[in-house]
Coordinates of C-alpha atoms in Angstrom, one line a residue:
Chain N
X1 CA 3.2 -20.4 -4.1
X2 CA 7.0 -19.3 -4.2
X3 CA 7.9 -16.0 -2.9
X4 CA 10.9 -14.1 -4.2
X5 CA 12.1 -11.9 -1.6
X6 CA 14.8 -9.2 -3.9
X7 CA 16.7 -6.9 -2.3
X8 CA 18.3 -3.9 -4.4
X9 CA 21.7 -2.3 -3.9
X10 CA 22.5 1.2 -3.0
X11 CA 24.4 1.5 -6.3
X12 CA 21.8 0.8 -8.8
X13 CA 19.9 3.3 -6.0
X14 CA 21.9 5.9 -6.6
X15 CA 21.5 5.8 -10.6
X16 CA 17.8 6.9 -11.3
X17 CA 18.1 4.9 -15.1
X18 CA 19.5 1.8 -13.5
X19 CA 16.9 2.3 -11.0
X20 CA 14.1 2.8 -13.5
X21 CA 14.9 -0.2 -15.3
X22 CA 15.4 -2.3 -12.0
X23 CA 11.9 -1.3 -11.0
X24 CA 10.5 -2.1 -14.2
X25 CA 12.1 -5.6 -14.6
X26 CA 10.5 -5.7 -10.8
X27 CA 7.0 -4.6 -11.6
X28 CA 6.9 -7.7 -14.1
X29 CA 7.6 -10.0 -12.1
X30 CA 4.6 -12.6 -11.7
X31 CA 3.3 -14.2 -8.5
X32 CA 4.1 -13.0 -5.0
X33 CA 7.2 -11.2 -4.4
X34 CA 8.4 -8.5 -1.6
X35 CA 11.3 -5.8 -2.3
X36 CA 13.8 -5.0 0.1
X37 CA 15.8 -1.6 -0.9
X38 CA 19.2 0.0 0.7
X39 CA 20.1 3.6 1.2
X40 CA 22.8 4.5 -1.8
X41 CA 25.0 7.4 -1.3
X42 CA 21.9 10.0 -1.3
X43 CA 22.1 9.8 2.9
X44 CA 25.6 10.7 3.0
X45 CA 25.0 13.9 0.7
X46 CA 22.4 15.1 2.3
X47 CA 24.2 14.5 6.0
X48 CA 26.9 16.3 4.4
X49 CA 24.3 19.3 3.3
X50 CA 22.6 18.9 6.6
X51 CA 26.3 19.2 8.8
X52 CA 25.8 15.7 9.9
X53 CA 28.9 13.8 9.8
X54 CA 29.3 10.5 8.3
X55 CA 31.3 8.0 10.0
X56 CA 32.1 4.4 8.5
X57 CA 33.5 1.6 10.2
X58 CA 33.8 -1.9 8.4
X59 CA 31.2 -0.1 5.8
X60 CA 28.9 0.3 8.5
X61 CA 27.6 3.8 9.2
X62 CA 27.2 4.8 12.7
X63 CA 24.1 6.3 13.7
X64 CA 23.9 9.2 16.2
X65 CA 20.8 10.7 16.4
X66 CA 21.4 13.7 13.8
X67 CA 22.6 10.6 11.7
X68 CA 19.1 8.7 12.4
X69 CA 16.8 11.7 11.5
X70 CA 18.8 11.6 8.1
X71 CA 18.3 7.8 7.3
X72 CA 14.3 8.2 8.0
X73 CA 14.5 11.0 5.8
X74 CA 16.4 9.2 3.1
X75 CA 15.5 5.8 3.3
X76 CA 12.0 6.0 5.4
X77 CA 11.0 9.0 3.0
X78 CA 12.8 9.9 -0.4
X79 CA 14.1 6.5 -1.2
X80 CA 11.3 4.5 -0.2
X81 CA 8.6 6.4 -1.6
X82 CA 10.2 7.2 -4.9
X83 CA 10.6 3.7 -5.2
X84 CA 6.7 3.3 -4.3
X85 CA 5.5 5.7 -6.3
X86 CA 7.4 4.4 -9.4
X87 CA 6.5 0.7 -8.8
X88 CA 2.6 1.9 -8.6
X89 CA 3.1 4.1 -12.1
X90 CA 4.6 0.2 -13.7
X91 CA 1.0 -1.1 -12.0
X92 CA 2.7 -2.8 -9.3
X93 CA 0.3 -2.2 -6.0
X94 CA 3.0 -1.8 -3.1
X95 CA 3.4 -0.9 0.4
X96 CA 6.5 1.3 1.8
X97 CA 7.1 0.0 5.3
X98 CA 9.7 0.5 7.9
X99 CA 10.3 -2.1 10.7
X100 CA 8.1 -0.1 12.9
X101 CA 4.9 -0.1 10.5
X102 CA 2.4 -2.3 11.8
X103 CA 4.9 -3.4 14.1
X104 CA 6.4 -5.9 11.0
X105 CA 10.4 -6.1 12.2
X106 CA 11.1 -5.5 14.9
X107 CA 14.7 -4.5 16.7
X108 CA 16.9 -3.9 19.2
X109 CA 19.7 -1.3 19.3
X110 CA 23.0 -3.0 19.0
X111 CA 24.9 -3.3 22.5
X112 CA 27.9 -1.3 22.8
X113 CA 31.5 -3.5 23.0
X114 CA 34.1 -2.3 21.0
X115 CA 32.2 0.1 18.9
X116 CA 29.8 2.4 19.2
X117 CA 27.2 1.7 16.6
X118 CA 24.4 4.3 17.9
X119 CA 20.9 3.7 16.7
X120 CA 21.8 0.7 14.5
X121 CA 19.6 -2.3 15.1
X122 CA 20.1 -5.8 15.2
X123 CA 16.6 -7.8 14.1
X124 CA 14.8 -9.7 16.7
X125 CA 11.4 -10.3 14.9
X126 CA 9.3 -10.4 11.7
X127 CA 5.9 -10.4 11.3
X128 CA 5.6 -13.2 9.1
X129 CA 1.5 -12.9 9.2
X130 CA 1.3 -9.2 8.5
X131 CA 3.8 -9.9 5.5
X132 CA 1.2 -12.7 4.5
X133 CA -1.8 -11.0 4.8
X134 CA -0.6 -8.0 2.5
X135 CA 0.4 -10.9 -0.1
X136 CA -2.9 -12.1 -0.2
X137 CA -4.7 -9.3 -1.1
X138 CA -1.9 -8.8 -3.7
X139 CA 0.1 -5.9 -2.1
X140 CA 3.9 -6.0 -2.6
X141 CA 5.6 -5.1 0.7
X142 CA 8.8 -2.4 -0.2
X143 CA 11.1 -2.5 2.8
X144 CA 13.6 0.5 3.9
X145 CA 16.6 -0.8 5.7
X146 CA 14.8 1.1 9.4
X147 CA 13.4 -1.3 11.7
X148 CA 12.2 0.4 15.6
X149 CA 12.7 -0.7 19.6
X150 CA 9.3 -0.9 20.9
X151 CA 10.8 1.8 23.1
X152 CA 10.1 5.0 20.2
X153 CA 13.1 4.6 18.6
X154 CA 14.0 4.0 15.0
X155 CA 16.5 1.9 14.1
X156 CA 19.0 1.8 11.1
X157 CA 19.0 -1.7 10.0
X158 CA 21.2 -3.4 7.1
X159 CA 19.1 -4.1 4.3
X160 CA 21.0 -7.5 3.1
X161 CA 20.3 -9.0 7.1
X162 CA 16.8 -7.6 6.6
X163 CA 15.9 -9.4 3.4
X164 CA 17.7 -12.6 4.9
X165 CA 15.5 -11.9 7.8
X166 CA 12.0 -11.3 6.0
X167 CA 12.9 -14.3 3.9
X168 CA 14.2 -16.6 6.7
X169 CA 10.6 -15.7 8.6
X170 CA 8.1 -15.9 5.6
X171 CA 9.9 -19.8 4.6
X172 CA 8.0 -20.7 7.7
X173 CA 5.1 -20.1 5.5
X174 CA 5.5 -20.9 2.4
X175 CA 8.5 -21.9 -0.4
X176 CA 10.8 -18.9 -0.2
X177 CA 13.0 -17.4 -2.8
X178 CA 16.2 -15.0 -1.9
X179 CA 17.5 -12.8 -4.8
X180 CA 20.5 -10.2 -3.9
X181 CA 20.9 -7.7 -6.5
X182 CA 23.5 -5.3 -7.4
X183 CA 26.3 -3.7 -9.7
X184 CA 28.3 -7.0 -10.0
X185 CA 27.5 -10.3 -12.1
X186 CA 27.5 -12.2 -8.8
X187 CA 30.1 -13.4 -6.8
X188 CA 33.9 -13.2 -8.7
X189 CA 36.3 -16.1 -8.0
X190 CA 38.7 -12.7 -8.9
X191 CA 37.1 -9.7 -7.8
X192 CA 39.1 -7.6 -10.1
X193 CA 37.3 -9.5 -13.1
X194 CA 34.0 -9.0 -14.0
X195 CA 33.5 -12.0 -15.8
X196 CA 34.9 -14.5 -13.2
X197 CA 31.1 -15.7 -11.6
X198 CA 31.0 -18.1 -9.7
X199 CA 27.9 -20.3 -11.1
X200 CA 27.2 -22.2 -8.0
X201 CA 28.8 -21.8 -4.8
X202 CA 28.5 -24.0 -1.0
X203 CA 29.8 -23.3 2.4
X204 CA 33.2 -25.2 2.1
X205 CA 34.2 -23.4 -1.4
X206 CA 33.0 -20.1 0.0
X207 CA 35.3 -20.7 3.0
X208 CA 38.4 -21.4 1.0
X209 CA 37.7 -18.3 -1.4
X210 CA 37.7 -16.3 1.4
X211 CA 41.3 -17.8 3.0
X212 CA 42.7 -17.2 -0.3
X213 CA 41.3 -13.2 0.1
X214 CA 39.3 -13.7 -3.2
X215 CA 35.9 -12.2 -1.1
X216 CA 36.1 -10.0 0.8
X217 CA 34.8 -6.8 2.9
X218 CA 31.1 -5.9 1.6
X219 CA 30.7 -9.2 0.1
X220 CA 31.2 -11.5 2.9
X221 CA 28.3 -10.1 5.5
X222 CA 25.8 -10.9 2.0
X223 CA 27.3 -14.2 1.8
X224 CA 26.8 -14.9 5.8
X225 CA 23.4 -13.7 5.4
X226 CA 22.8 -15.3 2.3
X227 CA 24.2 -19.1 3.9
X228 CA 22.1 -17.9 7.1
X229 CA 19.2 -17.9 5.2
X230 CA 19.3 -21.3 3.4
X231 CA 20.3 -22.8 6.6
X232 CA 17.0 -21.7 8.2
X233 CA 14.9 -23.0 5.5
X234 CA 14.8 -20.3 2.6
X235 CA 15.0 -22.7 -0.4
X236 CA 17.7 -20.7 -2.9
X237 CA 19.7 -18.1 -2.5
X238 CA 21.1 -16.2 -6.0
X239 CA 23.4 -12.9 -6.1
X240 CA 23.2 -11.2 -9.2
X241 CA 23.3 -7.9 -11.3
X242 CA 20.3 -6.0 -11.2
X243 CA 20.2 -6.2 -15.0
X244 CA 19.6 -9.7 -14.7
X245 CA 16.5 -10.4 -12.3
X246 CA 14.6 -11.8 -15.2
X247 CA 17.1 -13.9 -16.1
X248 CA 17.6 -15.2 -13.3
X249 CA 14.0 -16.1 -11.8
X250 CA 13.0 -17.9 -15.1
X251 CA 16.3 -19.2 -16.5
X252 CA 18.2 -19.6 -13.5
X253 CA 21.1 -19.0 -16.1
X254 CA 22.5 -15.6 -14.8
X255 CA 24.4 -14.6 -11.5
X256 CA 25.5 -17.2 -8.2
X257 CA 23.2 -19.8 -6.9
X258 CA 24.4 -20.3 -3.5
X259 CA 23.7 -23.8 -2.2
X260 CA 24.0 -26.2 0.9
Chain Y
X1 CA -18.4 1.4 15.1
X2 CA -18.1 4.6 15.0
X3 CA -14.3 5.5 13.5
X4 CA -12.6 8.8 14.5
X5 CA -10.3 10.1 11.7
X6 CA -7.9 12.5 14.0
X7 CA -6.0 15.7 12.3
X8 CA -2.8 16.8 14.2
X9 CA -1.5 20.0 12.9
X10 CA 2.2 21.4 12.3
X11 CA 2.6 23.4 15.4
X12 CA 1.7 20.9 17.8
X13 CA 4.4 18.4 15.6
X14 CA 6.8 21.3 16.2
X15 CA 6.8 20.7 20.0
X16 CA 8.2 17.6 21.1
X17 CA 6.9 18.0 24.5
X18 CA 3.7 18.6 22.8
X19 CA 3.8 15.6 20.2
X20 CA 4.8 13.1 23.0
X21 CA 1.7 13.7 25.0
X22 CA -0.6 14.5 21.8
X23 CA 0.2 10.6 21.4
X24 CA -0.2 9.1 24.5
X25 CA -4.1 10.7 24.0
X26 CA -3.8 9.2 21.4
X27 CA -2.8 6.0 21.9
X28 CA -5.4 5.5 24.8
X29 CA -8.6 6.4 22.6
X30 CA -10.5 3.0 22.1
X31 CA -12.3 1.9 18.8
X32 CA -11.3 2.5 15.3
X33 CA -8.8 5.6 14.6
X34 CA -6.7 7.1 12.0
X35 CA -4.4 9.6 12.3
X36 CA -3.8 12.6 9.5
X37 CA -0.5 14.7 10.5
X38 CA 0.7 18.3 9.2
X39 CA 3.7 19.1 8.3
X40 CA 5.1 21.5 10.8
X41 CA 7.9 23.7 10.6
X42 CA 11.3 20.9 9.6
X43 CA 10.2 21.0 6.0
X44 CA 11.8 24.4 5.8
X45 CA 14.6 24.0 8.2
X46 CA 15.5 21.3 6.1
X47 CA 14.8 23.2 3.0
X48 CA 16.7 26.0 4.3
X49 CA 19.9 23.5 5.2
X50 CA 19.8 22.1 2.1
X51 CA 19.6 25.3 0.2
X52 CA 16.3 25.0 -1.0
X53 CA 14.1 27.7 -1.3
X54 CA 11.2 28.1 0.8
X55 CA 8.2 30.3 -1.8
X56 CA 4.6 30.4 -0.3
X57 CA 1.5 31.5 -1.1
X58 CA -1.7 32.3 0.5
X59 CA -0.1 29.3 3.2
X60 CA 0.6 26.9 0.6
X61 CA 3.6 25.5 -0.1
X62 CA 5.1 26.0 -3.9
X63 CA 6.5 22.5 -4.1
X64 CA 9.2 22.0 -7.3
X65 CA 11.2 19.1 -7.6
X66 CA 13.8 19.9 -5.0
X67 CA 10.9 21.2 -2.3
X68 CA 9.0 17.8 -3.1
X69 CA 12.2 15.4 -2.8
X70 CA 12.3 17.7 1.1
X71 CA 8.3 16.6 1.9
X72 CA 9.0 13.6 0.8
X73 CA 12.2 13.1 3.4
X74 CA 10.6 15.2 6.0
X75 CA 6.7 14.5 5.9
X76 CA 6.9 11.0 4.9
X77 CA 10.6 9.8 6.2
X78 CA 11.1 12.0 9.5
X79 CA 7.9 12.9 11.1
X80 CA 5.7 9.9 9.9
X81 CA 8.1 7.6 11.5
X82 CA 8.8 9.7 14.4
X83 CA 4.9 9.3 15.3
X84 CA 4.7 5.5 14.2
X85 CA 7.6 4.8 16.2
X86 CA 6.2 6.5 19.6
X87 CA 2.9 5.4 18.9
X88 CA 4.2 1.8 18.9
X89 CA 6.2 2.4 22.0
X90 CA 2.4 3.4 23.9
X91 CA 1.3 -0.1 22.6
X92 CA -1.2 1.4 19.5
X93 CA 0.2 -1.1 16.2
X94 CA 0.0 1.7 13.3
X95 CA 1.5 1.7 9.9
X96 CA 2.6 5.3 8.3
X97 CA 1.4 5.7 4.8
X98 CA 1.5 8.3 2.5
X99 CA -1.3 7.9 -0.3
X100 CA 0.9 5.7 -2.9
X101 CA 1.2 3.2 0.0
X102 CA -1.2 0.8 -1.0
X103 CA -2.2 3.5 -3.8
X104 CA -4.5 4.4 -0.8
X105 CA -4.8 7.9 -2.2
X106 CA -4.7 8.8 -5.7
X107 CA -4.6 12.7 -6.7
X108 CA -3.6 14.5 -9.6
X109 CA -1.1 17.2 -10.3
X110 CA -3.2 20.9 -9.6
X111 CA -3.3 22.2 -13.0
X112 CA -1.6 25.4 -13.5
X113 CA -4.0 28.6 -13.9
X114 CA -2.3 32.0 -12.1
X115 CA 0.0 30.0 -9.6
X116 CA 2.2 27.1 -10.6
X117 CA 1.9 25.4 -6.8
X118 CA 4.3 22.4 -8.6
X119 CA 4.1 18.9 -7.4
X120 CA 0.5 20.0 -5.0
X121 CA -1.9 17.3 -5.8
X122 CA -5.2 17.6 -5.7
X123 CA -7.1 14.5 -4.0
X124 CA -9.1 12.3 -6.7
X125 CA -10.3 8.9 -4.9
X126 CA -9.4 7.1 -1.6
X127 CA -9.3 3.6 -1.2
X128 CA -11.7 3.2 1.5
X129 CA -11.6 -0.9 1.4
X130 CA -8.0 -0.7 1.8
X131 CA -8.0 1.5 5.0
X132 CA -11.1 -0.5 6.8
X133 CA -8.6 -4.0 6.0
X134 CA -6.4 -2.0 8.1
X135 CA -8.6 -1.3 10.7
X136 CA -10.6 -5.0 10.8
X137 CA -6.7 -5.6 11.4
X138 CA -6.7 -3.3 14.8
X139 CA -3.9 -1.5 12.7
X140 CA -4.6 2.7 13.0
X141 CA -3.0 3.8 9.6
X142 CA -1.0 7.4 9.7
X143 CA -1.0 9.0 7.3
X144 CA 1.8 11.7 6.0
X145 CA 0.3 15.0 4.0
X146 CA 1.7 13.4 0.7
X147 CA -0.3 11.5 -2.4
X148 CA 0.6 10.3 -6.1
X149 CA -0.1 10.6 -9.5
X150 CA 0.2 7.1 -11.1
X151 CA 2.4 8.2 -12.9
X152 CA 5.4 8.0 -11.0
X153 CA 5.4 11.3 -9.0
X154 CA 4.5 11.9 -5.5
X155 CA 2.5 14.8 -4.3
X156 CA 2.3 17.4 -1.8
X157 CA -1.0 18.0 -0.1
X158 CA -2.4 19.6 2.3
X159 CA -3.2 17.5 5.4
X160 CA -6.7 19.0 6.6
X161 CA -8.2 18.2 3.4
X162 CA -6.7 14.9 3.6
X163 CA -7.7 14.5 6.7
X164 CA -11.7 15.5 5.1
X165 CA -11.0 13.2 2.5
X166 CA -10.4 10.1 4.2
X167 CA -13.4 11.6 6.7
X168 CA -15.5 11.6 3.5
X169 CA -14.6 8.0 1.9
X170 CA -14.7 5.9 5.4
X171 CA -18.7 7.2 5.9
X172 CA -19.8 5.9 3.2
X173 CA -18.5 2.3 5.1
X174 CA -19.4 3.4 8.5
X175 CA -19.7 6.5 11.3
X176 CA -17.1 8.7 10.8
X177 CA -16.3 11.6 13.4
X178 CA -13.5 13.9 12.0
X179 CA -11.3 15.9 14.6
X180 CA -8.8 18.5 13.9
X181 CA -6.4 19.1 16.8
X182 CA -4.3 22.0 16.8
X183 CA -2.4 24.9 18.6
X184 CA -5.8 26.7 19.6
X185 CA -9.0 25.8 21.6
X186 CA -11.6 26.3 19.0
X187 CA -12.9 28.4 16.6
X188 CA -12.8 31.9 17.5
X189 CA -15.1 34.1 17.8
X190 CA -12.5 36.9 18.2
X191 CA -8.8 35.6 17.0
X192 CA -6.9 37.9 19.2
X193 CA -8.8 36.2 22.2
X194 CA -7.5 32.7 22.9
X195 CA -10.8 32.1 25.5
X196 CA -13.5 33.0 22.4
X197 CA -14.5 29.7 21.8
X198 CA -17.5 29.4 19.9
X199 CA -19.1 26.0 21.0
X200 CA -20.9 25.5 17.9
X201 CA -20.9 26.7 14.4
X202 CA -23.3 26.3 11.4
X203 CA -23.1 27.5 7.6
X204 CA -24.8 30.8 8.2
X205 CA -22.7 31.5 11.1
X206 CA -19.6 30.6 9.6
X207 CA -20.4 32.7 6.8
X208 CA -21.3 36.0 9.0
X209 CA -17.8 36.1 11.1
X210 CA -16.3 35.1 7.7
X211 CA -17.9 39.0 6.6
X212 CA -16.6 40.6 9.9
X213 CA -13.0 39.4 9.4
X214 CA -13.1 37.1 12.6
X215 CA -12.2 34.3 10.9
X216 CA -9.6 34.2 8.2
X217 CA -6.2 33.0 6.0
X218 CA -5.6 29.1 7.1
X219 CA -8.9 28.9 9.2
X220 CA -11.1 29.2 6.4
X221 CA -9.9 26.3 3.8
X222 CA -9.7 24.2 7.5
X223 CA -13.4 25.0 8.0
X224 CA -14.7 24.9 4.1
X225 CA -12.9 21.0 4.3
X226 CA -14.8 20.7 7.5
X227 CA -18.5 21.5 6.2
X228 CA -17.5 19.9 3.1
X229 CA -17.1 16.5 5.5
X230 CA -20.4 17.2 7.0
X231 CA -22.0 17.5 3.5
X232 CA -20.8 14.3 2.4
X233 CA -21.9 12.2 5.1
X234 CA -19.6 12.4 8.4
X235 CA -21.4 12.7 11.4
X236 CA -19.6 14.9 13.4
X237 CA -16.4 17.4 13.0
X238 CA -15.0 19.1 15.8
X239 CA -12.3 21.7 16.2
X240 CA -10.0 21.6 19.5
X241 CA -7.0 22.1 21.2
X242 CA -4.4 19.1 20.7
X243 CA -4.5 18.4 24.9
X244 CA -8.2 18.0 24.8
X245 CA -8.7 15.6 22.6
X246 CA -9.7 13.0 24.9
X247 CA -12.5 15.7 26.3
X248 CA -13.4 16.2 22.7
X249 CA -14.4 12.5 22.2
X250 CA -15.7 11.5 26.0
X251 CA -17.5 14.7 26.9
X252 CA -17.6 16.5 24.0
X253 CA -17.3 19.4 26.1
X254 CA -14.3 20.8 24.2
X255 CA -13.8 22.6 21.0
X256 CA -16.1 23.9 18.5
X257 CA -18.9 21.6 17.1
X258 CA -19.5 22.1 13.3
X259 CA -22.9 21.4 12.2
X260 CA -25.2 21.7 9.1

């Protein structure tokens, strides 16, 4: 049976009608399917609130450990189970988990060269069976971007490497689908047009489009994880807007495939 | 096999000195477990931090939308994942749920007669399949003071009932011992005398130091959910201090002993 593993952006996060209708779209979608979420700008407001400073480098937030209490707050608690609690009200039976819960992704805190990350974790594990075995009895796993050390730490976690990650360890299982969504029709061959997606993208074109400086910053981690993940066995990779999940799990008409 | 459902309350969470070794007991007790935690006092430091206001009444928590969006961070982001994630580090694989995870536990909004508590749910049906999958699993679920509506809200609740209701569903599956750990040793017989430890404590009894004042405000709804248990089918319910739990469960020389 294919499994579409969908992750969902911190900007359609951060809009509780975009959200809504995201969740929704998500709720209908039939067969098995997991949901990977990122934080949005709600964890920076409420560090802000809270005194904690946020500091970004490379759009990565470094994670003291005021900054880690807010991020299990934010995406371990709010995020994640208004999420939950919306899917259930659209009859969609799901599971909030962090890394840590019932031991499913497990991480270890990012070594210190350059830069200081703090509690950020790089993935070392999934628990492929656990993922399998909530499938089964029809349980939809909902993932916040936290995974944990094994030592009693949390870990902030990048939610586009996580869903590469849960789907990368679940296509060891079974036929594996990954969908990236977000605020943009997919990936622009001119990022300051809208309309410019790219239908169909491979390595060699998605090296050349970034020499020419047509992708860059946020984008180019998804596309590394996106590539990483069909290289390891997922079977498609697609980036689109959040609008367009539907579309693009039954036509396969709407956003980027990305392809070997 | 006889399951212990385990109650940790707010003031023992409080104490991280406290928590860490409430854990390790934890962690070490053999069988089937579950774990029910309070709240503790971060709900209103946060609260407070992020300028919302803290209203209670007779103990409970008023919970409006802002207060609810703080449990929700706090009880289910924070301090559920602060327990998963040291519970996993002593080698016992849990999972942190509130009651939408899984829709484990459904409640329904308290309706409004002289107080409006706001988002305070009201426990209507636990899933007691789902949890014993867990536990056939050797996965202890912990479970954050929080439920949901189906209809798209979560709910604040209060973790000894909780704690009774989960009791309640899992013996009609199997033996079912409910423990509340907390701050004091026992029921007391005198509450300004820490050593009054009654050993054990029926109905009638219960009733007569309710008359002479010696028990009163948050012990009584703990000890109405506590007979309630034993009317509904759990075997056992004891009262104790947090550090002798293990005594509690090997011994049973600790605490107070509720029977019928």
């Amino acid at each position: 049976m294919l499994l579409n593993i969908i992750k969902i952006g911190g900007n359609v996060i951060d809009n509780p009608v975009f959200l809504a209708k995201f969740l929704k779209d998500f709720a209908s979608i039939g067969g098995q399917k997991c949901l990977v979420h990122g934080g949005g700008k709600v964890a920076t407001q409420v560090a802000t609130k809270l005194g904690v400073e946020t500091k970004m480098v490379d759009g990565r937030r470094i994670t003291d450990q005021a900054m880690l209490d807010v991020v299990m707050m934010v995406y371990g608690g709010l995020i994640n189970k208004q999420i939950v609690s919306q899917l259930q009200a659209n009859r969609c039976n799901v599971i909030g988990l962090t890394g840590a819960d019932g031991g499913v992704i497990l991480a270890k805190k990012r070594p210190v060269k350059t830069i200081d990350y703090g509690f950020v974790g790089d993935i070392e594990s999934v628990n492929a069976d656990f993922i399998e075995n909530l499938l089964k009895q029809a349980i939809t796993p909902v993932f916040a971007p936290l995974t944990f050390d094994m030592a009693g730490s949390m870990l902030n976690t990048n939610a586009d490497t996580q869903a590469s990650a849960v789907a990368v360890a679940m296509a060891t299982k079974q036929e594996t689908q990954l969908i990236y969504c977000f605020e943009k029709k997919g990936v622009l061959s001119n990022p300051d047009d809208d309309e410019s997606v790219i239908e169909s993208i491979n390595p060699a074109y998605y090296e050349s489009l970034k020499s020419q400086g047509a992708i860059h910053s946020g984008m180019i981690p998804k596309l590394d994880n996106a590539f990483a993940a069909l290289n390891a066995g997922v079977k498609r990779v697609i980036i689109c807007h959040a609008d367009e999940l539907q579309n693009a799990l039954t036509t396969g008409l709407a956003g980027t495939k990305l392809v070997l």
